[in-house]
Amino acid sequence: LGPLVGAIDQGTSSTRFLVFNAETAELLSHHQVEIKQKFPREGWVEQDPMEILNSVYECVERTCEKMNELNIDIANIRAIGVTNQRETTVVWDKTTGEPLYNAIVWLDLRTQSTVERLLKRIPGKNKTFSKFKTGLPLSTYFSAVKLRWLLDNVEEIRKAVEDRRALFGTIDSWLIWVCICGKNGGIHCTDVTNASRTMLFNIHSLEWDPDLCKFFDIPMEILPNVRSSSEIYGLMKICPSRESGALTGVPISGCLGDQHAALVGQMCFQDGQAKNTYGTGCFLLCNTGQKSVFSEHGLITTIAYKMGKDKPVFYALEGSVAIAGAVVRWLRDNLGIAKTSQEVEKLAAEVGTSYGCYFVPAFSGLYAPYWEPSARGIICGLTQFTNKNHIAFAALEAVCFQTREILDAMNKDCGIPLSQLQVDGGMTNNKILMQLQSDILCIPVVKPSMPETTALGAAMAAGAAEGVGVWSLNPGDLTAVTCERFEPQINPEESEYRYARWKKAVMKSMEWETSDSPSNGKPK
């Protein structure tokens, strides 16, 4: 076997560690651990940063054990890439190495009143006031408002900032800081893709923006150093409480937000290439090359990647949908209509139609293309005939309709409609969903046979870094991927009719929640 590259993939619902062969891009071994989400109050979503960290250690340990059983020498792992759920916000104490509060997850809505308070300070309450600097609208989604909430509401964090002990980071920064020495000289850094999701970063100058930091009243000294997505940040130090210390001394040399990593893993290096990832949420990214394109149709502008210190930055347009796989998890955990996600697919398959029932899963308001935080989830079109199978089918359809909305916006902004959709992510194992997606979009859906493209992208960035150099990103050297294709099977008229009904349902979900409703107070 040639050189190997590892990838830590820390997502919203699970953590994985995967090991790839750098020459063939083959996945050799992996381990996955589900992460607990805490919902302390309505609309609040938190995770424990220590649980996230321990899940990373456990995945690394178990994967190394599996490799030993396969007689693969872990000494061949030359580099490690990190990819992560984006925007999720952690503040920790650099002297103790302990988090000062739970991580506030990207989906969390507690900052709605913070957003409204900030909007009042902007002329004309213009949500897109920083669009040309950050590419983003003012929303509960991005890190700056979460950090503002923490500074406003958590005494320990305010105190740590005053004492200059506090560090802020997204999940990548937290993991890299701890894995490279932690409180004994940890490296406090992030990459351009993760920085571009904070609302504090100027995506043209590639620097933290002093005016935005002033607007959100965030002290710049707590922010991480911003680096490229592919360079050696430091060497792995494994937590002394773990048995193996397996990867001590291996460089951590790749870092990308999960959606950006999937773009790389799908080899979308050309202007106009796009991919859609079906995870907790749904994210459609289209590479726009070395120029930033600003949407007229509700998409956001983000950094795609920067593959080395001296390499150019590439940009992307993104359509972000908050709830995709999460709706299946909700049917399983909250409604209990199925014991596993596979069972939800089976329920849907048994009826093959939603029978006029529509499900808009606006659990965290609506993201692209509406950016409507007041929306909430609804199921409509119910009759005495409707049963759990129809609701399961409507939930899968909802994922496809939401994708159609962001794809329509993308086609309008780019002027050139996509002729097919490249897909990846956990939900793409669901064949019914993929066929439904093709039917609703009226174009083929193409899925690589190796679905772990997010981890692959992080491994590619790590393996290609200067000083590692085991993975070539030259177009000629990239291995061709085998794919499965799903072609549209229903007539476009029926597809259009269902999509129009869906839009009607979306309108009914809006303007439901107001910030003065009693549930939006401070933490108990």
Short mmCIF file of C-alpha atoms in Angstrom, two decimals, residues 70-454:
data_model
loop_
_atom_site.label_atom_id
_atom_site.label_comp_id
_atom_site.label_asym_id
_atom_site.label_seq_id
_atom_site.Cartn_x
_atom_site.Cartn_y
_atom_site.Cartn_z
CA LEU A 70 -6.74 -5.70 8.41
CA ASN A 71 -2.93 -5.71 8.70
CA ILE A 72 -2.69 -2.17 7.35
CA ASP A 73 0.19 -0.27 8.94
CA ILE A 74 -1.07 2.96 10.49
CA ALA A 75 2.47 4.35 10.23
CA ASN A 76 1.57 4.93 6.56
CA ILE A 77 -0.88 7.69 7.53
CA ARG A 78 1.02 10.78 6.33
CA ALA A 79 -1.51 13.52 7.06
CA ILE A 80 -4.89 14.25 8.60
CA GLY A 81 -7.60 16.53 7.26
CA VAL A 82 -10.40 18.05 9.33
CA THR A 83 -13.88 18.81 8.04
CA ASN A 84 -16.74 20.01 10.20
CA GLN A 85 -20.32 21.16 10.67
CA ARG A 86 -20.04 24.89 9.96
CA GLU A 87 -21.05 27.99 12.00
CA THR A 88 -21.45 26.01 15.26
CA THR A 89 -19.85 28.18 17.91
CA VAL A 90 -17.51 27.25 20.78
CA VAL A 91 -15.82 29.49 23.34
CA TRP A 92 -13.18 27.91 25.58
CA ASP A 93 -10.60 28.84 28.22
CA LYS A 94 -7.06 28.65 26.88
CA THR A 95 -5.56 28.19 30.36
CA THR A 96 -7.67 25.18 31.40
CA GLY A 97 -8.53 23.90 27.92
CA GLU A 98 -12.18 23.61 29.01
CA PRO A 99 -15.21 24.88 27.07
CA LEU A 100 -17.00 27.78 28.83
CA TYR A 101 -20.44 26.80 27.54
CA ASN A 102 -22.01 24.17 25.29
CA ALA A 103 -21.46 24.62 21.57
CA ILE A 104 -24.37 26.55 20.01
CA VAL A 105 -25.27 24.58 16.88
CA TRP A 106 -25.83 26.25 13.50
CA LEU A 107 -29.55 25.29 13.58
CA ASP A 108 -30.16 27.06 16.90
CA LEU A 109 -32.78 29.86 16.98
CA ARG A 110 -32.20 31.51 20.37
CA THR A 111 -30.47 34.45 18.64
CA GLN A 112 -33.64 35.60 16.86
CA SER A 113 -34.09 38.49 19.32
CA THR A 114 -30.36 39.32 18.97
CA VAL A 115 -30.82 39.50 15.19
CA GLU A 116 -33.85 41.78 15.55
CA ARG A 117 -32.01 44.05 17.95
CA LEU A 118 -29.08 44.31 15.51
CA LEU A 119 -31.43 44.94 12.56
CA LYS A 120 -32.79 48.03 14.30
CA ARG A 121 -29.29 49.53 14.10
CA ILE A 122 -29.12 49.14 10.32
CA PRO A 123 -30.61 51.82 8.07
CA GLY A 124 -33.82 50.44 6.56
CA LYS A 125 -33.44 47.23 8.62
CA ASN A 126 -31.58 45.81 5.63
CA LYS A 127 -30.80 42.12 6.25
CA THR A 128 -28.23 42.06 3.46
CA PHE A 129 -26.24 45.08 4.69
CA SER A 130 -22.94 43.14 4.68
CA LYS A 131 -23.64 41.02 1.60
CA PHE A 132 -20.77 42.46 -0.45
CA LYS A 133 -18.23 41.98 2.36
CA THR A 134 -19.33 38.65 3.81
CA GLY A 135 -21.65 37.16 1.16
CA LEU A 136 -24.20 36.49 3.92
CA PRO A 137 -27.52 37.91 5.15
CA LEU A 138 -27.98 38.74 8.84
CA SER A 139 -29.45 35.50 10.22
CA THR A 140 -29.48 33.26 13.30
CA TYR A 141 -27.52 30.78 11.12
CA PHE A 142 -24.08 32.39 11.23
CA SER A 143 -21.54 32.46 14.09
CA ALA A 144 -21.32 36.19 14.86
CA VAL A 145 -24.83 36.40 16.38
CA LYS A 146 -24.26 33.20 18.40
CA LEU A 147 -21.05 34.67 19.78
CA ARG A 148 -22.87 37.93 20.55
CA TRP A 149 -25.52 35.96 22.48
CA LEU A 150 -22.82 34.15 24.50
CA LEU A 151 -21.12 37.43 25.40
CA ASP A 152 -24.50 38.91 26.41
CA ASN A 153 -25.78 35.95 28.42
CA VAL A 154 -22.94 33.88 29.88
CA GLU A 155 -21.07 35.48 32.77
CA GLU A 156 -18.12 33.02 32.63
CA ILE A 157 -17.50 33.94 29.01
CA ARG A 158 -17.63 37.70 29.67
CA LYS A 159 -15.19 37.24 32.54
CA ALA A 160 -12.82 35.07 30.46
CA VAL A 161 -12.82 37.70 27.68
CA GLU A 162 -11.92 40.43 30.21
CA ASP A 163 -9.13 38.24 31.62
CA ARG A 164 -7.91 37.48 28.07
CA ARG A 165 -8.41 33.75 28.63
CA ALA A 166 -11.20 33.25 26.09
CA LEU A 167 -10.81 31.79 22.59
CA PHE A 168 -13.61 31.59 20.03
CA GLY A 169 -13.77 29.08 17.24
CA THR A 170 -15.98 27.00 15.01
CA ILE A 171 -15.66 23.21 15.51
CA ASP A 172 -12.56 22.95 13.27
CA SER A 173 -10.72 25.50 15.44
CA TRP A 174 -11.70 23.72 18.67
CA LEU A 175 -10.52 20.33 17.38
CA ILE A 176 -7.29 21.60 15.84
CA TRP A 177 -6.43 23.63 18.97
CA VAL A 178 -6.89 20.59 21.25
CA CYS A 179 -5.27 18.06 18.88
CA ILE A 180 -2.20 20.26 18.46
CA CYS A 181 -1.07 20.65 22.10
CA GLY A 182 -4.22 22.28 23.55
CA LYS A 183 -3.47 24.38 26.64
CA ASN A 184 0.26 23.64 26.22
CA GLY A 185 0.66 25.91 23.21
CA GLY A 186 -2.26 24.91 21.00
CA ILE A 187 -2.55 26.41 17.52
CA HIS A 188 -5.59 28.71 17.33
CA CYS A 189 -6.53 28.75 13.66
CA THR A 190 -9.32 28.23 11.15
CA ASP A 191 -9.42 28.08 7.36
CA VAL A 192 -10.94 30.56 4.91
CA THR A 193 -14.06 28.44 4.30
CA ASN A 194 -15.01 28.24 7.96
CA ALA A 195 -14.10 31.90 8.51
CA SER A 196 -16.42 32.84 5.62
CA ARG A 197 -19.39 31.47 7.65
CA THR A 198 -18.94 33.70 10.71
CA MET A 199 -20.22 37.02 9.26
CA LEU A 200 -17.05 38.65 10.60
CA PHE A 201 -14.80 37.84 7.64
CA ASN A 202 -14.19 39.88 4.51
CA ILE A 203 -14.25 37.31 1.69
CA HIS A 204 -12.22 39.58 -0.65
CA SER A 205 -9.37 40.77 1.59
CA LEU A 206 -9.45 37.36 3.40
CA GLU A 207 -9.17 39.08 6.77
CA TRP A 208 -11.37 39.60 9.82
CA ASP A 209 -13.30 42.82 9.23
CA PRO A 210 -12.78 45.47 11.95
CA ASP A 211 -16.05 47.28 11.07
CA LEU A 212 -18.11 44.11 11.39
CA CYS A 213 -16.36 43.17 14.64
CA LYS A 214 -17.27 46.64 15.89
CA PHE A 215 -20.88 46.27 14.69
CA PHE A 216 -21.30 42.96 16.56
CA ASP A 217 -19.08 44.29 19.37
CA ILE A 218 -16.74 41.30 19.26
CA PRO A 219 -13.14 41.63 20.53
CA MET A 220 -10.81 40.65 17.68
CA GLU A 221 -8.22 39.06 19.98
CA ILE A 222 -10.50 36.05 20.61
CA LEU A 223 -10.71 35.20 16.88
CA PRO A 224 -8.53 32.43 15.35
CA ASN A 225 -5.82 33.02 12.73
CA VAL A 226 -7.16 32.40 9.24
CA ARG A 227 -5.14 30.03 7.05
CA SER A 228 -5.62 28.33 3.69
CA SER A 229 -7.54 25.04 3.45
CA SER A 230 -4.41 23.04 2.62
CA GLU A 231 -1.21 23.63 4.62
CA ILE A 232 0.47 22.11 7.68
CA TYR A 233 -1.12 23.74 10.76
CA GLY A 234 0.85 21.61 13.23
CA LEU A 235 1.43 18.02 14.35
CA MET A 236 -1.14 15.77 16.01
CA LYS A 237 -0.78 15.27 19.77
CA ILE A 238 -3.07 12.54 21.07
CA CYS A 239 -4.82 12.95 24.39
CA PRO A 240 -2.71 11.24 27.12
CA SER A 241 -5.80 9.52 28.59
CA ARG A 242 -6.18 7.47 25.39
CA GLU A 243 -4.41 4.17 25.06
CA SER A 244 -2.79 4.23 21.63
CA GLY A 245 -1.45 7.71 20.94
CA ALA A 246 -1.64 6.21 17.46
CA LEU A 247 -1.25 9.28 15.29
CA THR A 248 1.10 11.38 17.40
CA GLY A 249 3.37 13.45 15.17
CA VAL A 250 1.22 13.19 12.03
CA PRO A 251 0.64 16.63 10.44
CA ILE A 252 -2.87 18.11 10.43
CA SER A 253 -2.73 19.72 7.01
CA GLY A 254 -6.26 20.08 5.61
CA CYS A 255 -9.24 22.02 6.89
CA LEU A 256 -12.57 22.73 5.14
CA GLY A 257 -16.15 23.30 6.24
CA ASP A 258 -18.11 20.14 5.42
CA GLN A 259 -19.97 21.52 2.39
CA HIS A 260 -16.77 22.92 0.89
CA ALA A 261 -15.01 19.58 1.47
CA ALA A 262 -17.83 17.81 -0.41
CA LEU A 263 -17.34 20.20 -3.34
CA VAL A 264 -13.65 19.20 -3.42
CA GLY A 265 -14.46 15.50 -2.90
CA GLN A 266 -16.87 15.65 -5.86
CA MET A 267 -13.98 17.15 -7.92
CA CYS A 268 -15.95 20.32 -8.68
CA PHE A 269 -12.86 22.37 -9.51
CA GLN A 270 -14.27 24.02 -12.64
CA ASP A 271 -16.39 27.14 -12.82
CA GLY A 272 -20.05 26.03 -13.03
CA GLN A 273 -19.63 22.60 -11.41
CA ALA A 274 -22.03 21.94 -8.53
CA LYS A 275 -22.92 19.33 -5.91
CA ASN A 276 -25.79 18.84 -3.47
CA THR A 277 -25.12 17.20 -0.09
CA TYR A 278 -27.93 15.53 1.85
CA GLY A 279 -26.99 15.52 5.54
CA THR A 280 -28.77 17.03 8.53
CA GLY A 281 -29.50 19.92 6.16
CA CYS A 282 -29.19 20.15 2.39
CA PHE A 283 -26.49 22.25 0.74
CA LEU A 284 -26.11 22.99 -2.94
CA LEU A 285 -22.78 24.61 -3.85
CA CYS A 286 -21.74 25.79 -7.28
CA ASN A 287 -18.11 26.70 -7.99
CA THR A 288 -17.95 30.22 -9.52
CA GLY A 289 -14.18 30.20 -10.03
CA GLN A 290 -11.89 32.99 -8.83
CA LYS A 291 -14.69 35.59 -8.89
CA SER A 292 -17.35 36.08 -6.26
CA VAL A 293 -20.89 36.11 -7.64
CA PHE A 294 -23.70 37.75 -5.66
CA SER A 295 -27.14 36.24 -5.84
CA GLU A 296 -30.32 38.03 -6.78
CA HIS A 297 -32.42 35.04 -5.73
CA GLY A 298 -31.68 34.30 -2.10
CA LEU A 299 -28.45 32.31 -2.34
CA ILE A 300 -25.34 33.19 -0.36
CA THR A 301 -21.79 33.79 -1.56
CA THR A 302 -19.12 31.77 0.17
CA ILE A 303 -15.48 30.77 -0.22
CA ALA A 304 -15.21 27.39 -1.95
CA TYR A 305 -11.58 26.64 -0.99
CA LYS A 306 -8.02 27.94 -1.10
CA MET A 307 -5.70 25.01 -1.74
CA GLY A 308 -2.46 26.40 -0.28
CA LYS A 309 -0.89 29.57 1.14
CA ASP A 310 0.06 30.92 -2.27
CA LYS A 311 -2.82 29.43 -4.21
CA PRO A 312 -5.77 31.53 -5.42
CA VAL A 313 -9.06 31.59 -3.54
CA PHE A 314 -12.11 30.07 -5.27
CA TYR A 315 -15.69 31.17 -4.58
CA ALA A 316 -19.07 29.43 -4.66
CA LEU A 317 -22.77 30.24 -4.62
CA GLU A 318 -24.62 28.26 -1.99
CA GLY A 319 -28.22 27.30 -1.38
CA SER A 320 -28.61 26.27 2.26
CA VAL A 321 -31.58 24.26 3.54
CA ALA A 322 -31.70 23.70 7.30
CA ILE A 323 -33.71 20.49 7.54
CA ALA A 324 -33.17 17.44 5.30
CA GLY A 325 -31.96 14.29 7.11
CA ALA A 326 -33.09 15.97 10.32
CA VAL A 327 -36.72 15.50 9.27
CA VAL A 328 -36.21 11.73 9.12
CA ARG A 329 -34.51 11.80 12.53
CA TRP A 330 -37.51 13.81 13.81
CA LEU A 331 -40.00 11.22 12.50
CA ARG A 332 -37.92 8.55 14.25
CA ASP A 333 -37.12 10.25 17.58
CA ASN A 334 -39.98 12.71 18.13
CA LEU A 335 -42.99 11.03 16.52
CA GLY A 336 -41.71 7.48 16.93
CA ILE A 337 -43.35 6.34 13.67
CA ALA A 338 -40.22 4.29 12.88
CA LYS A 339 -37.32 2.81 14.83
CA THR A 340 -34.66 3.47 12.20
CA SER A 341 -34.15 5.84 9.29
CA GLN A 342 -34.30 2.84 6.93
CA GLU A 343 -37.79 2.11 8.25
CA VAL A 344 -38.96 5.62 7.25
CA GLU A 345 -37.89 4.82 3.68
CA LYS A 346 -39.83 1.54 3.86
CA LEU A 347 -43.01 3.30 5.09
CA ALA A 348 -42.77 5.75 2.17
CA ALA A 349 -42.15 2.93 -0.31
CA GLU A 350 -45.29 1.08 0.75
CA VAL A 351 -47.54 3.90 -0.51
CA GLY A 352 -45.40 5.55 -3.21
CA THR A 353 -47.30 8.85 -2.82
CA SER A 354 -48.04 11.45 -0.17
CA TYR A 355 -51.68 11.44 -1.29
CA GLY A 356 -51.94 15.23 -1.36
CA CYS A 357 -50.19 15.71 1.98
CA TYR A 358 -47.36 18.30 2.13
CA PHE A 359 -44.77 18.66 4.89
CA VAL A 360 -42.77 21.90 5.22
CA PRO A 361 -40.10 21.14 7.86
CA ALA A 362 -39.34 24.77 8.79
CA PHE A 363 -38.16 23.72 12.28
CA SER A 364 -35.49 26.43 12.26
CA GLY A 365 -37.37 28.93 10.12
CA LEU A 366 -36.66 28.84 6.38
CA TYR A 367 -33.14 29.34 5.01
CA ALA A 368 -32.51 29.74 1.26
CA PRO A 369 -34.09 31.14 -0.79
CA TYR A 370 -36.50 32.81 1.69
CA TRP A 371 -34.38 33.64 4.79
CA GLU A 372 -37.60 33.78 6.79
CA PRO A 373 -36.88 33.14 10.48
CA SER A 374 -40.53 33.42 11.51
CA ALA A 375 -41.60 30.30 9.59
CA ARG A 376 -42.33 27.05 11.46
CA GLY A 377 -42.97 23.49 10.34
CA ILE A 378 -46.40 22.51 9.01
CA ILE A 379 -48.06 19.39 7.61
CA CYS A 380 -51.05 20.26 5.46
CA GLY A 381 -53.49 18.61 3.09
CA LEU A 382 -54.43 16.04 5.75
CA THR A 383 -57.62 13.96 5.31
CA GLN A 384 -59.09 10.96 7.17
CA PHE A 385 -57.25 8.86 4.63
CA THR A 386 -53.77 10.17 5.58
CA ASN A 387 -51.59 7.76 7.56
CA LYS A 388 -47.98 7.55 8.75
CA ASN A 389 -46.84 6.18 5.39
CA HIS A 390 -48.09 9.30 3.59
CA ILE A 391 -46.37 11.53 6.15
CA ALA A 392 -43.10 9.61 5.69
CA PHE A 393 -43.42 10.04 1.92
CA ALA A 394 -44.24 13.76 2.31
CA ALA A 395 -41.09 14.17 4.45
CA LEU A 396 -38.89 12.68 1.70
CA GLU A 397 -40.66 14.81 -0.90
CA ALA A 398 -39.98 17.90 1.24
CA VAL A 399 -36.23 17.29 0.95
CA CYS A 400 -36.61 17.12 -2.86
CA PHE A 401 -38.85 20.19 -3.13
CA GLN A 402 -36.45 22.25 -1.01
CA THR A 403 -33.60 21.17 -3.29
CA ARG A 404 -35.67 22.19 -6.32
CA GLU A 405 -36.17 25.66 -4.83
CA ILE A 406 -32.43 26.24 -4.37
CA LEU A 407 -31.62 24.68 -7.75
CA ASP A 408 -34.11 27.05 -9.45
CA ALA A 409 -32.42 30.00 -7.73
CA MET A 410 -28.98 28.70 -8.77
CA ASN A 411 -30.08 28.34 -12.41
CA LYS A 412 -31.44 31.92 -12.42
CA ASP A 413 -28.24 33.33 -10.89
CA CYS A 414 -25.88 31.38 -13.16
CA GLY A 415 -27.92 31.73 -16.33
CA ILE A 416 -26.89 28.21 -17.36
CA PRO A 417 -29.23 25.52 -16.00
CA LEU A 418 -27.51 22.43 -14.55
CA SER A 419 -28.04 19.47 -16.88
CA GLN A 420 -27.63 16.96 -14.04
CA LEU A 421 -27.18 17.08 -10.26
CA GLN A 422 -24.17 15.52 -8.52
CA VAL A 423 -25.20 14.34 -5.05
CA ASP A 424 -23.63 12.95 -1.89
CA GLY A 425 -24.21 12.61 1.85
CA GLY A 426 -25.82 10.03 4.10
CA MET A 427 -29.35 10.32 2.69
CA THR A 428 -28.24 9.44 -0.84
CA ASN A 429 -28.25 5.75 0.19
CA ASN A 430 -32.03 6.11 0.07
CA LYS A 431 -32.91 5.01 -3.47
CA ILE A 432 -36.52 6.19 -3.26
CA LEU A 433 -35.33 9.66 -2.31
CA MET A 434 -32.88 9.79 -5.23
CA GLN A 435 -35.51 8.71 -7.76
CA LEU A 436 -37.99 11.19 -6.28
CA GLN A 437 -35.34 13.92 -6.52
CA SER A 438 -34.78 13.23 -10.21
CA ASP A 439 -38.56 13.23 -10.83
CA ILE A 440 -39.06 16.56 -9.05
CA LEU A 441 -36.08 18.26 -10.75
CA CYS A 442 -36.75 16.74 -14.19
CA ILE A 443 -32.99 16.14 -14.63
CA PRO A 444 -30.76 13.10 -13.90
CA VAL A 445 -29.29 12.73 -10.40
CA VAL A 446 -25.75 11.30 -10.25
CA LYS A 447 -24.37 9.68 -7.12
CA PRO A 448 -20.76 8.51 -6.70
CA SER A 449 -20.55 4.89 -5.53
CA MET A 450 -18.34 6.04 -2.62
CA PRO A 451 -20.70 8.40 -0.76
CA GLU A 452 -18.15 9.78 1.75
CA THR A 453 -17.18 12.72 -0.45
CA THR A 454 -16.96 15.17 2.48
#
